[in-house]
PDB file of C-alpha atoms in Angstrom:
ATOM      1  CA  UNK A   1     -22.142  39.315  41.888  1.00 47.00           C
ATOM      2  CA  UNK A   2     -18.580  40.851  43.058  1.00 58.00           C
ATOM      3  CA  UNK A   3     -18.574  38.355  46.032  1.00 59.00           C
ATOM      4  CA  UNK A   4     -18.977  35.323  43.750  1.00 65.00           C
ATOM      5  CA  UNK A   5     -16.581  36.414  41.092  1.00 65.00           C
ATOM      6  CA  UNK A   6     -14.014  36.944  44.031  1.00 65.00           C
ATOM      7  CA  UNK A   7     -14.640  33.254  44.916  1.00 66.00           C
ATOM      8  CA  UNK A   8     -14.419  31.708  41.293  1.00 72.00           C
ATOM      9  CA  UNK A   9     -11.343  33.579  41.077  1.00 75.00           C
ATOM     10  CA  UNK A  10      -9.983  32.243  44.207  1.00 75.00           C
ATOM     11  CA  UNK A  11     -10.937  28.696  42.928  1.00 77.00           C
ATOM     12  CA  UNK A  12      -9.300  29.077  39.459  1.00 80.00           C
ATOM     13  CA  UNK A  13      -6.185  30.232  41.305  1.00 77.00           C
ATOM     14  CA  UNK A  14      -5.916  26.939  43.455  1.00 78.00           C
ATOM     15  CA  UNK A  15      -6.813  24.824  40.275  1.00 75.00           C
ATOM     16  CA  UNK A  16      -4.217  26.604  38.515  1.00 74.00           C
ATOM     17  CA  UNK A  17      -1.549  26.061  41.415  1.00 73.00           C
ATOM     18  CA  UNK A  18      -2.634  22.127  41.457  1.00 71.00           C
ATOM     19  CA  UNK A  19      -1.899  21.969  37.902  1.00 71.00           C
ATOM     20  CA  UNK A  20       1.073  23.667  37.633  1.00 69.00           C
ATOM     21  CA  UNK A  21       2.554  21.847  40.831  1.00 66.00           C
ATOM     22  CA  UNK A  22       1.172  18.458  39.997  1.00 57.00           C
ATOM     23  CA  UNK A  23       0.582  17.758  43.647  1.00 53.00           C
ATOM     24  CA  UNK A  24      -1.966  18.404  45.944  1.00 50.00           C
ATOM     25  CA  UNK A  25      -2.316  16.403  49.049  1.00 54.00           C
ATOM     26  CA  UNK A  26       0.532  13.989  48.252  1.00 54.00           C
ATOM     27  CA  UNK A  27      -0.951  13.036  44.725  1.00 53.00           C
ATOM     28  CA  UNK A  28       1.862  13.343  41.837  1.00 55.00           C
ATOM     29  CA  UNK A  29       1.749  12.450  38.159  1.00 56.00           C
ATOM     30  CA  UNK A  30       2.892   9.039  37.720  1.00 63.00           C
ATOM     31  CA  UNK A  31       3.666   9.632  34.027  1.00 68.00           C
ATOM     32  CA  UNK A  32       6.603  11.741  34.506  1.00 79.00           C
ATOM     33  CA  UNK A  33      10.158  10.481  35.016  1.00 80.00           C
ATOM     34  CA  UNK A  34      12.881  11.695  36.801  1.00 85.00           C
ATOM     35  CA  UNK A  35      16.238  12.541  35.402  1.00 86.00           C
ATOM     36  CA  UNK A  36      18.093   9.520  37.191  1.00 88.00           C
ATOM     37  CA  UNK A  37      15.468   7.269  35.299  1.00 88.00           C
ATOM     38  CA  UNK A  38      15.967   8.858  31.951  1.00 87.00           C
ATOM     39  CA  UNK A  39      19.732   8.308  32.257  1.00 88.00           C
ATOM     40  CA  UNK A  40      19.195   5.016  33.327  1.00 90.00           C
ATOM     41  CA  UNK A  41      17.210   4.381  29.911  1.00 88.00           C
ATOM     42  CA  UNK A  42      19.268   6.042  27.788  1.00 90.00           C
ATOM     43  CA  UNK A  43      22.245   3.972  29.230  1.00 90.00           C
ATOM     44  CA  UNK A  44      20.491   0.773  28.876  1.00 89.00           C
ATOM     45  CA  UNK A  45      19.086   1.713  25.167  1.00 88.00           C
ATOM     46  CA  UNK A  46      22.990   2.090  24.172  1.00 87.00           C
ATOM     47  CA  UNK A  47      24.341  -0.800  25.906  1.00 87.00           C
ATOM     48  CA  UNK A  48      21.759  -2.852  23.910  1.00 84.00           C
ATOM     49  CA  UNK A  49      22.713  -1.091  20.655  1.00 83.00           C
ATOM     50  CA  UNK A  50      26.627  -2.483  21.257  1.00 83.00           C
ATOM     51  CA  UNK A  51      25.513  -5.818  21.646  1.00 79.00           C
ATOM     52  CA  UNK A  52      26.029  -8.246  18.784  1.00 75.00           C
ATOM     53  CA  UNK A  53      22.710  -9.695  17.217  1.00 70.00           C
ATOM     54  CA  UNK A  54      22.744 -13.419  18.643  1.00 66.00           C
ATOM     55  CA  UNK A  55      19.751 -14.369  16.710  1.00 64.00           C
ATOM     56  CA  UNK A  56      20.266 -15.555  13.176  1.00 68.00           C
ATOM     57  CA  UNK A  57      17.308 -16.333  11.032  1.00 72.00           C
ATOM     58  CA  UNK A  58      16.878 -19.962  10.281  1.00 75.00           C
ATOM     59  CA  UNK A  59      14.645 -21.036   7.607  1.00 82.00           C
ATOM     60  CA  UNK A  60      11.945 -23.535   9.212  1.00 83.00           C
ATOM     61  CA  UNK A  61      12.778 -26.100   6.407  1.00 86.00           C
ATOM     62  CA  UNK A  62      16.141 -26.710   7.567  1.00 88.00           C
ATOM     63  CA  UNK A  63      14.379 -27.925  11.138  1.00 87.00           C
ATOM     64  CA  UNK A  64      12.359 -30.072   8.977  1.00 89.00           C
ATOM     65  CA  UNK A  65      15.254 -31.445   7.212  1.00 91.00           C
ATOM     66  CA  UNK A  66      16.846 -33.201  10.454  1.00 90.00           C
ATOM     67  CA  UNK A  67      13.658 -34.989  10.403  1.00 91.00           C
ATOM     68  CA  UNK A  68      14.624 -36.622   6.826  1.00 91.00           C
ATOM     69  CA  UNK A  69      17.402 -38.964   8.636  1.00 90.00           C
ATOM     70  CA  UNK A  70      15.036 -40.426  11.012  1.00 88.00           C
ATOM     71  CA  UNK A  71      14.144 -44.220   9.859  1.00 88.00           C
ATOM     72  CA  UNK A  72      10.413 -44.026  10.891  1.00 91.00           C
ATOM     73  CA  UNK A  73       8.506 -44.164   7.619  1.00 92.00           C
ATOM     74  CA  UNK A  74       5.768 -41.579   8.805  1.00 94.00           C
ATOM     75  CA  UNK A  75       8.179 -38.902  10.353  1.00 93.00           C
ATOM     76  CA  UNK A  76       9.949 -38.986   6.931  1.00 93.00           C
ATOM     77  CA  UNK A  77       6.794 -38.754   5.116  1.00 94.00           C
ATOM     78  CA  UNK A  78       5.759 -35.732   7.243  1.00 94.00           C
ATOM     79  CA  UNK A  79       9.105 -34.105   6.768  1.00 94.00           C
ATOM     80  CA  UNK A  80       8.930 -34.641   2.905  1.00 94.00           C
ATOM     81  CA  UNK A  81       5.279 -33.196   2.894  1.00 95.00           C
ATOM     82  CA  UNK A  82       5.759 -30.297   4.968  1.00 94.00           C
ATOM     83  CA  UNK A  83       9.013 -29.246   3.096  1.00 94.00           C
ATOM     84  CA  UNK A  84       7.711 -29.818  -0.133  1.00 94.00           C
ATOM     85  CA  UNK A  85       4.461 -27.337   0.702  1.00 94.00           C
ATOM     86  CA  UNK A  86       7.222 -24.907   1.700  1.00 93.00           C
ATOM     87  CA  UNK A  87       8.831 -25.238  -1.397  1.00 93.00           C
ATOM     88  CA  UNK A  88       5.727 -24.986  -3.356  1.00 92.00           C
ATOM     89  CA  UNK A  89       4.620 -21.703  -1.545  1.00 91.00           C
ATOM     90  CA  UNK A  90       8.295 -20.148  -1.578  1.00 87.00           C
ATOM     91  CA  UNK A  91      10.155 -19.994  -4.552  1.00 87.00           C
ATOM     92  CA  UNK A  92      13.038 -18.515  -2.568  1.00 89.00           C
ATOM     93  CA  UNK A  93      13.525 -21.668  -0.741  1.00 89.00           C
ATOM     94  CA  UNK A  94      12.587 -23.958  -3.451  1.00 92.00           C
ATOM     95  CA  UNK A  95      16.034 -24.632  -5.024  1.00 93.00           C
ATOM     96  CA  UNK A  96      17.463 -25.534  -1.465  1.00 93.00           C
ATOM     97  CA  UNK A  97      14.848 -27.943  -0.714  1.00 93.00           C
ATOM     98  CA  UNK A  98      14.987 -29.711  -3.977  1.00 93.00           C
ATOM     99  CA  UNK A  99      19.027 -30.130  -3.567  1.00 93.00           C
ATOM    100  CA  UNK A 100      18.095 -31.543   0.004  1.00 93.00           C
ATOM    101  CA  UNK A 101      15.949 -33.919  -1.117  1.00 93.00           C
ATOM    102  CA  UNK A 102      18.340 -34.775  -3.863  1.00 93.00           C
ATOM    103  CA  UNK A 103      20.948 -35.638  -1.411  1.00 92.00           C
ATOM    104  CA  UNK A 104      18.552 -37.761   0.743  1.00 91.00           C
ATOM    105  CA  UNK A 105      17.528 -39.689  -2.043  1.00 89.00           C
ATOM    106  CA  UNK A 106      20.927 -40.577  -2.971  1.00 89.00           C
ATOM    107  CA  UNK A 107      21.505 -42.086   0.334  1.00 86.00           C
ATOM    108  CA  UNK A 108      21.407 -46.069   0.140  1.00 84.00           C
ATOM    109  CA  UNK A 109      20.066 -47.139   3.383  1.00 85.00           C
ATOM    110  CA  UNK A 110      16.621 -45.526   2.586  1.00 84.00           C
ATOM    111  CA  UNK A 111      13.715 -48.059   2.165  1.00 88.00           C
ATOM    112  CA  UNK A 112      12.132 -48.502  -1.329  1.00 90.00           C
ATOM    113  CA  UNK A 113       8.926 -46.610   0.154  1.00 92.00           C
ATOM    114  CA  UNK A 114      10.785 -43.677   1.446  1.00 91.00           C
ATOM    115  CA  UNK A 115      12.588 -43.498  -1.856  1.00 91.00           C
ATOM    116  CA  UNK A 116       9.068 -43.556  -3.888  1.00 93.00           C
ATOM    117  CA  UNK A 117       7.756 -41.002  -1.589  1.00 94.00           C
ATOM    118  CA  UNK A 118      10.789 -38.485  -2.169  1.00 93.00           C
ATOM    119  CA  UNK A 119      10.934 -39.206  -5.875  1.00 93.00           C
ATOM    120  CA  UNK A 120       7.034 -38.110  -5.799  1.00 94.00           C
ATOM    121  CA  UNK A 121       7.720 -34.777  -4.100  1.00 93.00           C
ATOM    122  CA  UNK A 122      10.871 -34.068  -6.268  1.00 93.00           C
ATOM    123  CA  UNK A 123       8.806 -34.700  -9.513  1.00 93.00           C
ATOM    124  CA  UNK A 124       6.016 -32.006  -8.266  1.00 92.00           C
ATOM    125  CA  UNK A 125       8.613 -29.600  -7.299  1.00 91.00           C
ATOM    126  CA  UNK A 126      10.545 -29.798 -10.597  1.00 89.00           C
ATOM    127  CA  UNK A 127       7.424 -29.182 -12.404  1.00 89.00           C
ATOM    128  CA  UNK A 128       7.331 -25.778 -10.509  1.00 84.00           C
ATOM    129  CA  UNK A 129      10.713 -24.709 -11.848  1.00 67.00           C
TER     130      UNK A 129
END
């Protein structure tokens, strides 16, 4: 028994050595980072914190509002429909969308069909107020 105990003690010492050094026959722990890597991570994080935020939130209905300037009836109706759906689902943007519709409605170069379609959307939105 003492012979086996000394063999296991030697194996335990080897395991401990490998565990504590993190290397055995060229294998090293890839999850650890070096001091230089840590400095570089901190430096880039600091530089990013000093930058101005370039992305400004633009509500999606403003992108659709550009399509209201098109003379194509189908594109115009699609834009009105989508903006009206946004207004129905978002009370936060409803007032602004109604104002956009009223400005578009006041334009004289619109065809009677376009004016009629936007009037219908305006009536529905004003009911929701």
